[in-house]
Coordinates of C-alpha atoms in Angstrom, one line a residue:
M1 CA 96.0 101.8 78.5
S2 CA 92.5 100.7 77.8
T3 CA 90.0 100.1 80.5
Q4 CA 89.9 96.4 79.5
A5 CA 93.6 96.0 80.5
R6 CA 92.9 97.3 84.0
G7 CA 91.6 95.2 86.8
Q8 CA 89.6 96.2 89.8
G9 CA 90.5 99.5 91.4
G10 CA 92.4 100.7 88.3
R11 CA 95.3 98.4 88.8
R12 CA 96.7 96.5 85.9
A13 CA 95.2 93.1 85.4
A14 CA 97.3 90.0 85.7
D15 CA 99.0 88.5 82.6
P16 CA 96.8 86.0 80.8
D17 CA 98.8 83.1 82.4
G18 CA 97.8 84.5 85.9
E19 CA 101.0 86.3 86.9
M20 CA 101.1 89.9 88.0
P21 CA 103.2 92.4 86.0
A22 CA 106.9 92.6 87.0
T23 CA 106.6 96.0 88.8
E24 CA 103.8 94.7 91.0
K25 CA 105.8 91.6 91.8
D26 CA 108.7 93.8 92.9
L27 CA 106.4 95.8 95.2
A28 CA 104.4 92.9 96.5
E29 CA 104.5 92.3 100.3
D30 CA 106.3 88.9 99.8
A31 CA 108.7 90.0 97.1
P32 CA 111.9 87.9 97.4
W33 CA 114.2 90.9 97.7
K34 CA 112.2 92.2 100.7
K35 CA 112.5 88.9 102.5
I36 CA 116.3 88.9 101.9
Q37 CA 116.6 92.4 103.2
Q38 CA 114.5 91.7 106.2
N39 CA 116.5 88.5 107.1
T40 CA 119.8 90.3 106.6
F41 CA 118.8 93.2 108.7
T42 CA 117.3 90.9 111.4
R43 CA 120.6 89.0 111.6
W44 CA 122.6 92.2 111.7
C45 CA 120.4 93.5 114.6
N46 CA 120.7 90.2 116.5
E47 CA 124.5 90.2 116.2
H48 CA 124.6 93.6 118.0
L49 CA 121.8 92.8 120.4
K50 CA 123.3 89.6 121.7
C51 CA 125.7 91.5 123.9
V52 CA 122.6 92.8 125.9
N53 CA 120.9 89.4 125.8
K54 CA 118.1 90.5 123.4
S55 CA 117.1 89.3 120.0
I56 CA 114.6 90.0 117.2
G57 CA 112.5 87.4 115.5
N58 CA 110.0 89.6 113.6
L59 CA 111.0 93.2 112.8
Q60 CA 107.5 94.6 112.9
H61 CA 106.4 92.9 116.1
D62 CA 109.7 93.0 118.1
L63 CA 110.6 96.6 117.3
G64 CA 107.0 97.7 117.9
D65 CA 107.2 98.5 121.6
G66 CA 110.5 100.4 121.2
L67 CA 112.5 98.4 123.8
R68 CA 114.7 96.4 121.4
L69 CA 115.0 99.5 119.1
I70 CA 116.3 101.5 122.1
A71 CA 118.6 98.7 123.1
L72 CA 120.0 98.5 119.6
L73 CA 120.6 102.3 119.5
E74 CA 122.3 102.2 122.9
V75 CA 124.6 99.4 121.8
L76 CA 125.5 101.0 118.5
S77 CA 126.0 104.4 119.9
Q78 CA 127.4 103.4 123.2
K79 CA 125.2 106.1 124.8
R80 CA 122.1 106.0 126.9
M81 CA 118.8 107.5 125.9
Y82 CA 118.4 111.2 126.6
R83 CA 114.9 110.6 128.1
K84 CA 113.4 108.0 130.3
Y85 CA 111.2 105.4 128.6
H86 CA 108.8 102.7 129.7
Q87 CA 110.6 99.6 130.7
R88 CA 107.4 97.5 130.6
P89 CA 105.1 99.1 128.1
T90 CA 101.6 97.6 128.4
F91 CA 99.5 100.1 126.5
S92 CA 100.0 101.2 122.9
Q93 CA 100.5 104.8 124.0
M94 CA 103.5 103.6 126.1
K95 CA 104.9 101.7 123.1
L96 CA 104.6 104.7 120.8
E97 CA 106.3 106.9 123.4
N98 CA 109.2 104.5 123.5
V99 CA 109.5 104.6 119.7
S100 CA 109.4 108.4 119.9
V101 CA 112.2 108.4 122.4
A102 CA 114.3 106.3 120.0
L103 CA 113.5 108.5 117.1
E104 CA 114.2 111.6 119.1
F105 CA 117.6 110.1 120.1
L106 CA 118.4 109.6 116.4
E107 CA 117.4 113.2 115.6
R108 CA 119.6 114.6 118.4
E109 CA 122.5 112.5 117.2
R110 CA 121.9 113.9 113.7
I111 CA 121.3 110.5 112.2
K112 CA 119.0 110.6 109.2
L113 CA 116.6 107.8 108.4
V114 CA 116.2 106.9 104.7
S115 CA 113.7 104.5 103.1
I116 CA 112.2 103.8 106.5
G117 CA 108.8 102.8 105.0
E118 CA 110.2 100.1 102.8
F119 CA 109.5 97.2 105.1
F120 CA 106.5 98.5 107.0

């Protein structure tokens, strides 16, 4: 590909009509398939979380402190966390520790995570 066909930073320039190439559209933050998957997963989580009176509105924000993630894992597995976690995390370190507790739980239960970076 010639240097003229590339835009800033070595990325492909937009088509002459102003649209980005198809592969970049698919990978874009607001790609339609990503929104559909986010909405579907959010509804699925909320269906399971309603039995513990919790819900998720925004995946990134609401799972960020680990509390709803822990609740979801406990509901799905019908087990309690192996370690204590912060019930009211106020600092980012506490939130990260909660997420670590949830990930450790998945590891101990031998549950593999695949494509975890797709949404975030």
